[in-house]
PDB file of C-alpha atoms in Angstrom:
ATOM      1  CA  UNK C  15      20.622 -40.901 -70.309  1.00 67.00           C
ATOM      2  CA  UNK C  16      20.959 -38.527 -73.255  1.00 79.00           C
ATOM      3  CA  UNK C  17      23.152 -36.199 -71.159  1.00 85.00           C
ATOM      4  CA  UNK C  18      25.848 -36.903 -68.542  1.00 93.00           C
ATOM      5  CA  UNK C  19      23.479 -36.223 -65.670  1.00 97.00           C
ATOM      6  CA  UNK C  20      19.866 -36.603 -64.630  1.00 98.00           C
ATOM      7  CA  UNK C  21      18.650 -34.437 -61.742  1.00 98.00           C
ATOM      8  CA  UNK C  22      15.652 -35.606 -59.746  1.00 98.00           C
ATOM      9  CA  UNK C  23      14.091 -32.422 -58.434  1.00 98.00           C
ATOM     10  CA  UNK C  24      11.112 -30.600 -57.001  1.00 97.00           C
ATOM     11  CA  UNK C  25      10.753 -26.831 -57.485  1.00 97.00           C
ATOM     12  CA  UNK C  26      12.466 -24.714 -54.830  1.00 97.00           C
ATOM     13  CA  UNK C  27      13.681 -27.766 -52.941  1.00 97.00           C
ATOM     14  CA  UNK C  28      17.330 -28.517 -52.193  1.00 98.00           C
ATOM     15  CA  UNK C  29      17.635 -29.742 -55.778  1.00 98.00           C
ATOM     16  CA  UNK C  30      17.611 -26.101 -56.897  1.00 98.00           C
ATOM     17  CA  UNK C  31      21.105 -25.725 -55.411  1.00 98.00           C
ATOM     18  CA  UNK C  32      22.337 -28.503 -57.684  1.00 98.00           C
ATOM     19  CA  UNK C  33      20.466 -27.096 -60.671  1.00 98.00           C
ATOM     20  CA  UNK C  34      22.055 -23.681 -60.179  1.00 98.00           C
ATOM     21  CA  UNK C  35      25.485 -25.302 -59.965  1.00 98.00           C
ATOM     22  CA  UNK C  36      24.951 -27.363 -63.114  1.00 98.00           C
ATOM     23  CA  UNK C  37      23.881 -24.225 -64.951  1.00 98.00           C
ATOM     24  CA  UNK C  38      26.874 -22.293 -63.623  1.00 97.00           C
ATOM     25  CA  UNK C  39      29.163 -25.075 -64.814  1.00 97.00           C
ATOM     26  CA  UNK C  40      27.461 -25.093 -68.216  1.00 97.00           C
ATOM     27  CA  UNK C  41      26.899 -28.850 -68.143  1.00 94.00           C
ATOM     28  CA  UNK C  42      23.979 -30.424 -70.043  1.00 96.00           C
ATOM     29  CA  UNK C  43      21.591 -32.394 -67.856  1.00 98.00           C
ATOM     30  CA  UNK C  44      18.102 -33.848 -67.835  1.00 97.00           C
ATOM     31  CA  UNK C  45      15.535 -33.329 -65.093  1.00 97.00           C
ATOM     32  CA  UNK C  46      12.977 -35.661 -63.560  1.00 97.00           C
ATOM     33  CA  UNK C  47      10.156 -33.966 -61.671  1.00 97.00           C
ATOM     34  CA  UNK C  48       9.305 -35.445 -58.280  1.00 96.00           C
ATOM     35  CA  UNK C  49       5.746 -34.379 -57.528  1.00 93.00           C
ATOM     36  CA  UNK C  50       5.842 -34.039 -53.773  1.00 91.00           C
ATOM     37  CA  UNK C  51       2.069 -33.755 -53.450  1.00 86.00           C
ATOM     38  CA  UNK C  52       1.925 -37.310 -54.828  1.00 89.00           C
ATOM     39  CA  UNK C  53       4.783 -38.540 -52.619  1.00 90.00           C
ATOM     40  CA  UNK C  54       6.903 -39.308 -55.665  1.00 87.00           C
ATOM     41  CA  UNK C  55      10.031 -39.086 -53.519  1.00 93.00           C
ATOM     42  CA  UNK C  56       8.755 -42.068 -51.504  1.00 91.00           C
ATOM     43  CA  UNK C  57       8.062 -44.262 -54.531  1.00 93.00           C
ATOM     44  CA  UNK C  58      10.033 -47.535 -54.741  1.00 95.00           C
ATOM     45  CA  UNK C  59      11.772 -46.496 -57.965  1.00 95.00           C
ATOM     46  CA  UNK C  60      13.121 -43.353 -56.344  1.00 97.00           C
ATOM     47  CA  UNK C  61      14.052 -45.091 -53.105  1.00 97.00           C
ATOM     48  CA  UNK C  62      16.178 -47.457 -55.186  1.00 97.00           C
ATOM     49  CA  UNK C  63      18.265 -44.397 -56.112  1.00 97.00           C
ATOM     50  CA  UNK C  64      18.063 -42.574 -52.783  1.00 97.00           C
ATOM     51  CA  UNK C  65      17.076 -44.793 -49.841  1.00 97.00           C
ATOM     52  CA  UNK C  66      16.441 -41.774 -47.619  1.00 96.00           C
ATOM     53  CA  UNK C  67      13.715 -40.514 -49.942  1.00 96.00           C
ATOM     54  CA  UNK C  68      15.076 -36.981 -49.829  1.00 96.00           C
ATOM     55  CA  UNK C  69      15.560 -34.507 -52.661  1.00 97.00           C
ATOM     56  CA  UNK C  70      17.856 -34.199 -54.640  1.00 98.00           C
ATOM     57  CA  UNK C  71      19.441 -37.160 -56.364  1.00 98.00           C
ATOM     58  CA  UNK C  72      21.823 -36.771 -59.286  1.00 98.00           C
ATOM     59  CA  UNK C  73      22.242 -39.718 -61.608  1.00 98.00           C
ATOM     60  CA  UNK C  74      25.732 -39.861 -63.105  1.00 98.00           C
ATOM     61  CA  UNK C  75      27.623 -42.287 -65.345  1.00 96.00           C
ATOM     62  CA  UNK C  76      29.143 -43.683 -62.127  1.00 95.00           C
ATOM     63  CA  UNK C  77      25.786 -44.142 -60.410  1.00 97.00           C
ATOM     64  CA  UNK C  78      23.379 -42.021 -58.348  1.00 98.00           C
ATOM     65  CA  UNK C  79      24.616 -39.504 -55.782  1.00 98.00           C
ATOM     66  CA  UNK C  80      22.492 -38.028 -53.016  1.00 98.00           C
ATOM     67  CA  UNK C  81      23.079 -35.500 -50.213  1.00 98.00           C
ATOM     68  CA  UNK C  82      23.430 -31.915 -51.418  1.00 98.00           C
ATOM     69  CA  UNK C  83      26.938 -31.349 -50.098  1.00 98.00           C
ATOM     70  CA  UNK C  84      28.214 -34.596 -51.588  1.00 98.00           C
ATOM     71  CA  UNK C  85      26.778 -33.778 -55.016  1.00 98.00           C
ATOM     72  CA  UNK C  86      28.295 -30.294 -54.971  1.00 98.00           C
ATOM     73  CA  UNK C  87      31.725 -31.590 -53.998  1.00 98.00           C
ATOM     74  CA  UNK C  88      31.592 -34.346 -56.606  1.00 98.00           C
ATOM     75  CA  UNK C  89      30.611 -31.928 -59.376  1.00 98.00           C
ATOM     76  CA  UNK C  90      33.275 -29.403 -58.435  1.00 98.00           C
ATOM     77  CA  UNK C  91      35.983 -32.053 -58.382  1.00 98.00           C
ATOM     78  CA  UNK C  92      34.799 -33.786 -61.543  1.00 97.00           C
ATOM     79  CA  UNK C  93      34.736 -30.535 -63.524  1.00 97.00           C
ATOM     80  CA  UNK C  94      37.635 -28.772 -61.769  1.00 97.00           C
ATOM     81  CA  UNK C  95      35.617 -25.621 -61.135  1.00 96.00           C
ATOM     82  CA  UNK C  96      33.869 -23.820 -58.273  1.00 97.00           C
ATOM     83  CA  UNK C  97      36.060 -25.356 -55.567  1.00 97.00           C
ATOM     84  CA  UNK C  98      39.770 -25.556 -54.777  1.00 96.00           C
ATOM     85  CA  UNK C  99      41.481 -28.631 -56.177  1.00 97.00           C
ATOM     86  CA  UNK C 100      42.250 -31.429 -53.683  1.00 96.00           C
ATOM     87  CA  UNK C 101      45.922 -30.439 -53.579  1.00 97.00           C
ATOM     88  CA  UNK C 102      45.215 -26.712 -53.091  1.00 97.00           C
ATOM     89  CA  UNK C 103      46.212 -25.128 -49.760  1.00 97.00           C
ATOM     90  CA  UNK C 104      42.698 -23.623 -49.665  1.00 96.00           C
ATOM     91  CA  UNK C 105      41.023 -27.022 -49.786  1.00 97.00           C
ATOM     92  CA  UNK C 106      40.672 -27.504 -46.042  1.00 97.00           C
ATOM     93  CA  UNK C 107      39.188 -24.063 -45.519  1.00 96.00           C
ATOM     94  CA  UNK C 108      36.709 -24.659 -48.334  1.00 97.00           C
ATOM     95  CA  UNK C 109      35.676 -28.051 -46.975  1.00 98.00           C
ATOM     96  CA  UNK C 110      34.983 -26.786 -43.475  1.00 98.00           C
ATOM     97  CA  UNK C 111      32.562 -24.174 -44.799  1.00 98.00           C
ATOM     98  CA  UNK C 112      30.874 -26.635 -47.160  1.00 98.00           C
ATOM     99  CA  UNK C 113      30.253 -29.001 -44.268  1.00 98.00           C
ATOM    100  CA  UNK C 114      29.206 -26.100 -42.053  1.00 98.00           C
ATOM    101  CA  UNK C 115      26.522 -25.202 -44.594  1.00 98.00           C
ATOM    102  CA  UNK C 116      25.396 -28.789 -45.126  1.00 98.00           C
ATOM    103  CA  UNK C 117      25.578 -30.149 -41.590  1.00 98.00           C
ATOM    104  CA  UNK C 118      24.991 -27.087 -39.424  1.00 98.00           C
ATOM    105  CA  UNK C 119      23.198 -24.217 -41.190  1.00 98.00           C
ATOM    106  CA  UNK C 120      20.989 -26.352 -43.439  1.00 98.00           C
ATOM    107  CA  UNK C 121      20.114 -28.679 -40.566  1.00 98.00           C
ATOM    108  CA  UNK C 122      19.020 -25.797 -38.348  1.00 98.00           C
ATOM    109  CA  UNK C 123      16.805 -24.501 -41.116  1.00 97.00           C
ATOM    110  CA  UNK C 124      15.298 -27.898 -41.826  1.00 97.00           C
ATOM    111  CA  UNK C 125      14.403 -28.391 -38.156  1.00 98.00           C
ATOM    112  CA  UNK C 126      12.682 -24.990 -38.153  1.00 97.00           C
ATOM    113  CA  UNK C 127      10.615 -26.083 -41.170  1.00 96.00           C
ATOM    114  CA  UNK C 128       9.501 -29.396 -39.680  1.00 96.00           C
ATOM    115  CA  UNK C 129       9.531 -29.052 -35.875  1.00 97.00           C
ATOM    116  CA  UNK C 130       6.748 -31.617 -35.558  1.00 97.00           C
ATOM    117  CA  UNK C 131       9.192 -34.303 -36.695  1.00 95.00           C
ATOM    118  CA  UNK C 132      11.322 -33.609 -33.627  1.00 97.00           C
ATOM    119  CA  UNK C 133       8.938 -32.647 -30.806  1.00 97.00           C
ATOM    120  CA  UNK C 134       5.612 -34.146 -31.863  1.00 97.00           C
ATOM    121  CA  UNK C 135       2.182 -32.504 -32.245  1.00 97.00           C
ATOM    122  CA  UNK C 136       2.282 -29.933 -29.425  1.00 98.00           C
ATOM    123  CA  UNK C 137       2.036 -26.453 -31.043  1.00 96.00           C
ATOM    124  CA  UNK C 138       3.828 -24.709 -28.167  1.00 98.00           C
ATOM    125  CA  UNK C 139       6.778 -27.083 -28.369  1.00 98.00           C
ATOM    126  CA  UNK C 140       6.872 -26.704 -32.125  1.00 97.00           C
ATOM    127  CA  UNK C 141       6.859 -22.919 -31.878  1.00 96.00           C
ATOM    128  CA  UNK C 142       9.659 -22.922 -29.315  1.00 97.00           C
ATOM    129  CA  UNK C 143      11.821 -25.260 -31.385  1.00 98.00           C
ATOM    130  CA  UNK C 144      11.197 -23.260 -34.553  1.00 97.00           C
ATOM    131  CA  UNK C 145      12.119 -19.981 -32.853  1.00 96.00           C
ATOM    132  CA  UNK C 146      15.229 -21.549 -31.342  1.00 97.00           C
ATOM    133  CA  UNK C 147      16.462 -22.916 -34.637  1.00 97.00           C
ATOM    134  CA  UNK C 148      15.707 -19.683 -36.498  1.00 97.00           C
ATOM    135  CA  UNK C 149      17.786 -17.821 -33.924  1.00 97.00           C
ATOM    136  CA  UNK C 150      20.530 -20.383 -34.329  1.00 98.00           C
ATOM    137  CA  UNK C 151      20.434 -19.941 -38.106  1.00 98.00           C
ATOM    138  CA  UNK C 152      20.945 -16.209 -37.605  1.00 98.00           C
ATOM    139  CA  UNK C 153      23.960 -17.042 -35.444  1.00 98.00           C
ATOM    140  CA  UNK C 154      25.307 -19.197 -38.261  1.00 98.00           C
ATOM    141  CA  UNK C 155      24.928 -16.294 -40.687  1.00 98.00           C
ATOM    142  CA  UNK C 156      26.863 -14.110 -38.245  1.00 98.00           C
ATOM    143  CA  UNK C 157      29.705 -16.613 -38.383  1.00 98.00           C
ATOM    144  CA  UNK C 158      29.625 -16.794 -42.167  1.00 97.00           C
ATOM    145  CA  UNK C 159      29.523 -13.003 -42.468  1.00 97.00           C
ATOM    146  CA  UNK C 160      32.606 -12.513 -40.305  1.00 96.00           C
ATOM    147  CA  UNK C 161      34.666 -15.679 -40.608  1.00 96.00           C
ATOM    148  CA  UNK C 162      33.930 -17.015 -44.105  1.00 95.00           C
ATOM    149  CA  UNK C 163      33.706 -13.722 -46.003  1.00 83.00           C
ATOM    150  CA  UNK C 164      36.486 -14.582 -48.512  1.00 85.00           C
ATOM    151  CA  UNK C 165      34.401 -17.477 -49.771  1.00 90.00           C
ATOM    152  CA  UNK C 166      31.246 -15.435 -50.254  1.00 89.00           C
ATOM    153  CA  UNK C 167      32.247 -12.751 -52.707  1.00 82.00           C
ATOM    154  CA  UNK C 168      32.204 -12.332 -56.513  1.00 80.00           C
ATOM    155  CA  UNK C 169      35.991 -12.641 -56.518  1.00 81.00           C
ATOM    156  CA  UNK C 170      35.975 -16.238 -55.249  1.00 83.00           C
ATOM    157  CA  UNK C 171      33.041 -18.090 -56.863  1.00 86.00           C
ATOM    158  CA  UNK C 172      32.457 -21.562 -55.475  1.00 95.00           C
ATOM    159  CA  UNK C 173      29.693 -24.079 -54.955  1.00 97.00           C
ATOM    160  CA  UNK C 174      29.213 -22.499 -51.533  1.00 98.00           C
ATOM    161  CA  UNK C 175      27.633 -19.398 -53.063  1.00 97.00           C
ATOM    162  CA  UNK C 176      24.442 -20.911 -54.391  1.00 98.00           C
ATOM    163  CA  UNK C 177      24.068 -23.149 -51.351  1.00 98.00           C
ATOM    164  CA  UNK C 178      24.095 -20.163 -49.014  1.00 98.00           C
ATOM    165  CA  UNK C 179      21.869 -18.068 -51.278  1.00 98.00           C
ATOM    166  CA  UNK C 180      19.171 -20.741 -51.310  1.00 98.00           C
ATOM    167  CA  UNK C 181      19.321 -21.169 -47.531  1.00 98.00           C
ATOM    168  CA  UNK C 182      18.832 -17.426 -47.070  1.00 98.00           C
ATOM    169  CA  UNK C 183      15.985 -17.464 -49.592  1.00 98.00           C
ATOM    170  CA  UNK C 184      14.182 -20.219 -47.714  1.00 98.00           C
ATOM    171  CA  UNK C 185      14.640 -18.549 -44.346  1.00 98.00           C
ATOM    172  CA  UNK C 186      12.735 -15.552 -45.688  1.00 97.00           C
ATOM    173  CA  UNK C 187       9.866 -17.674 -47.044  1.00 97.00           C
ATOM    174  CA  UNK C 188       9.314 -20.795 -44.991  1.00 94.00           C
ATOM    175  CA  UNK C 189       7.344 -21.728 -43.024  1.00 91.00           C
ATOM    176  CA  UNK C 190       4.855 -19.165 -44.277  1.00 88.00           C
ATOM    177  CA  UNK C 191       4.168 -16.415 -41.777  1.00 86.00           C
ATOM    178  CA  UNK C 192       7.300 -16.987 -39.664  1.00 89.00           C
ATOM    179  CA  UNK C 193       9.664 -14.474 -41.219  1.00 92.00           C
ATOM    180  CA  UNK C 194       9.525 -12.230 -38.158  1.00 89.00           C
ATOM    181  CA  UNK C 195      12.382  -9.732 -38.041  1.00 90.00           C
ATOM    182  CA  UNK C 196      14.558 -11.644 -40.494  1.00 96.00           C
ATOM    183  CA  UNK C 197      16.228  -9.295 -42.998  1.00 97.00           C
ATOM    184  CA  UNK C 198      19.046 -10.539 -45.239  1.00 97.00           C
ATOM    185  CA  UNK C 199      20.412  -6.999 -45.319  1.00 97.00           C
ATOM    186  CA  UNK C 200      21.580  -7.474 -41.738  1.00 98.00           C
ATOM    187  CA  UNK C 201      24.540  -9.352 -43.214  1.00 97.00           C
ATOM    188  CA  UNK C 202      25.930  -6.860 -45.769  1.00 96.00           C
ATOM    189  CA  UNK C 203      28.689  -9.070 -47.158  1.00 95.00           C
ATOM    190  CA  UNK C 204      26.333 -11.979 -47.646  1.00 96.00           C
ATOM    191  CA  UNK C 205      23.644  -9.706 -49.062  1.00 97.00           C
ATOM    192  CA  UNK C 206      26.144  -8.375 -51.603  1.00 96.00           C
ATOM    193  CA  UNK C 207      26.693 -11.960 -52.710  1.00 96.00           C
ATOM    194  CA  UNK C 208      22.935 -12.471 -53.141  1.00 97.00           C
ATOM    195  CA  UNK C 209      22.770  -9.340 -55.285  1.00 97.00           C
ATOM    196  CA  UNK C 210      25.680 -10.524 -57.418  1.00 96.00           C
ATOM    197  CA  UNK C 211      24.217 -13.996 -57.948  1.00 97.00           C
ATOM    198  CA  UNK C 212      21.016 -12.481 -59.297  1.00 97.00           C
ATOM    199  CA  UNK C 213      23.047 -11.062 -62.203  1.00 96.00           C
ATOM    200  CA  UNK C 214      24.305 -14.513 -63.184  1.00 96.00           C
ATOM    201  CA  UNK C 215      22.763 -16.133 -66.277  1.00 97.00           C
ATOM    202  CA  UNK C 216      22.573 -19.396 -64.341  1.00 97.00           C
ATOM    203  CA  UNK C 217      20.263 -17.787 -61.788  1.00 97.00           C
ATOM    204  CA  UNK C 218      18.053 -16.333 -64.491  1.00 98.00           C
ATOM    205  CA  UNK C 219      17.659 -19.682 -66.248  1.00 98.00           C
ATOM    206  CA  UNK C 220      16.830 -21.579 -63.072  1.00 98.00           C
ATOM    207  CA  UNK C 221      14.484 -18.856 -61.796  1.00 98.00           C
ATOM    208  CA  UNK C 222      12.529 -19.152 -65.040  1.00 97.00           C
ATOM    209  CA  UNK C 223      12.503 -22.945 -64.979  1.00 97.00           C
ATOM    210  CA  UNK C 224      11.284 -23.164 -61.379  1.00 97.00           C
ATOM    211  CA  UNK C 225       9.235 -19.967 -61.117  1.00 97.00           C
ATOM    212  CA  UNK C 226      11.388 -18.311 -58.455  1.00 98.00           C
ATOM    213  CA  UNK C 227      10.630 -14.719 -59.444  1.00 97.00           C
ATOM    214  CA  UNK C 228      12.849 -11.889 -60.700  1.00 97.00           C
ATOM    215  CA  UNK C 229      14.830 -11.476 -57.456  1.00 98.00           C
ATOM    216  CA  UNK C 230      14.948 -14.964 -55.951  1.00 98.00           C
ATOM    217  CA  UNK C 231      17.560 -14.117 -53.316  1.00 98.00           C
ATOM    218  CA  UNK C 232      17.217 -10.438 -52.404  1.00 98.00           C
ATOM    219  CA  UNK C 233      13.418 -10.209 -52.631  1.00 97.00           C
ATOM    220  CA  UNK C 234      12.225 -13.811 -52.620  1.00 97.00           C
ATOM    221  CA  UNK C 235       8.664 -14.738 -53.378  1.00 96.00           C
ATOM    222  CA  UNK C 236       6.906 -18.082 -53.272  1.00 96.00           C
ATOM    223  CA  UNK C 237       7.705 -20.091 -56.354  1.00 96.00           C
ATOM    224  CA  UNK C 238       5.199 -20.435 -59.162  1.00 96.00           C
ATOM    225  CA  UNK C 239       6.715 -23.246 -61.216  1.00 95.00           C
ATOM    226  CA  UNK C 240       5.626 -24.264 -64.694  1.00 92.00           C
ATOM    227  CA  UNK C 241       5.207 -27.800 -63.333  1.00 91.00           C
ATOM    228  CA  UNK C 242       5.155 -29.440 -59.932  1.00 89.00           C
ATOM    229  CA  UNK C 243       5.096 -27.774 -56.529  1.00 88.00           C
ATOM    230  CA  UNK C 244       7.557 -27.000 -53.759  1.00 86.00           C
ATOM    231  CA  UNK C 245       5.571 -28.922 -51.138  1.00 86.00           C
TER     232      UNK C 245
END
């Protein structure tokens, strides 16, 4: 590698969370496009790096890392930014919200995107599962708005910020035609974070690179990337 890191990505996939973090940290990195329409994430060469075939994977001098939460934690610790240090009294509180995003909120959203993977081909069952998980995601945002507010503000930047912002972006967009009554403004503290992140140079650079539009978090639109596709 010509840089410390190589990010395997697809536009507007979970890899964008890692890309935003790398840009925020100011770390040089290379990118490798995974063309999802060609099943590049299922190719043997990629499965050798990430046996689950999911996106993203970050190649590092110590080897490849996959799972979004794991990559974020590793980067924050390696570069001593965007997360409390291991010995900090805030570490436990930070970790619980990172795992809440990765294991609970993100999982609910993913199930709502791909209900057929969980209940099979029946459209009614898919619709019920999607609606249930979207409602559950809203419940998770309620918890974050009221219980995790100190972590989601301009005064306490962390790797949690971009993770949450991307989850809220995707809830507004995917699956197409299922936005319903969802409005990010219903969570004013979280919405203020989205507005702040859109002023960050890191957001601007990644939005340009992946075609996310001028307001990727507060007024998201379907990505129009210079290369590749989100699906």
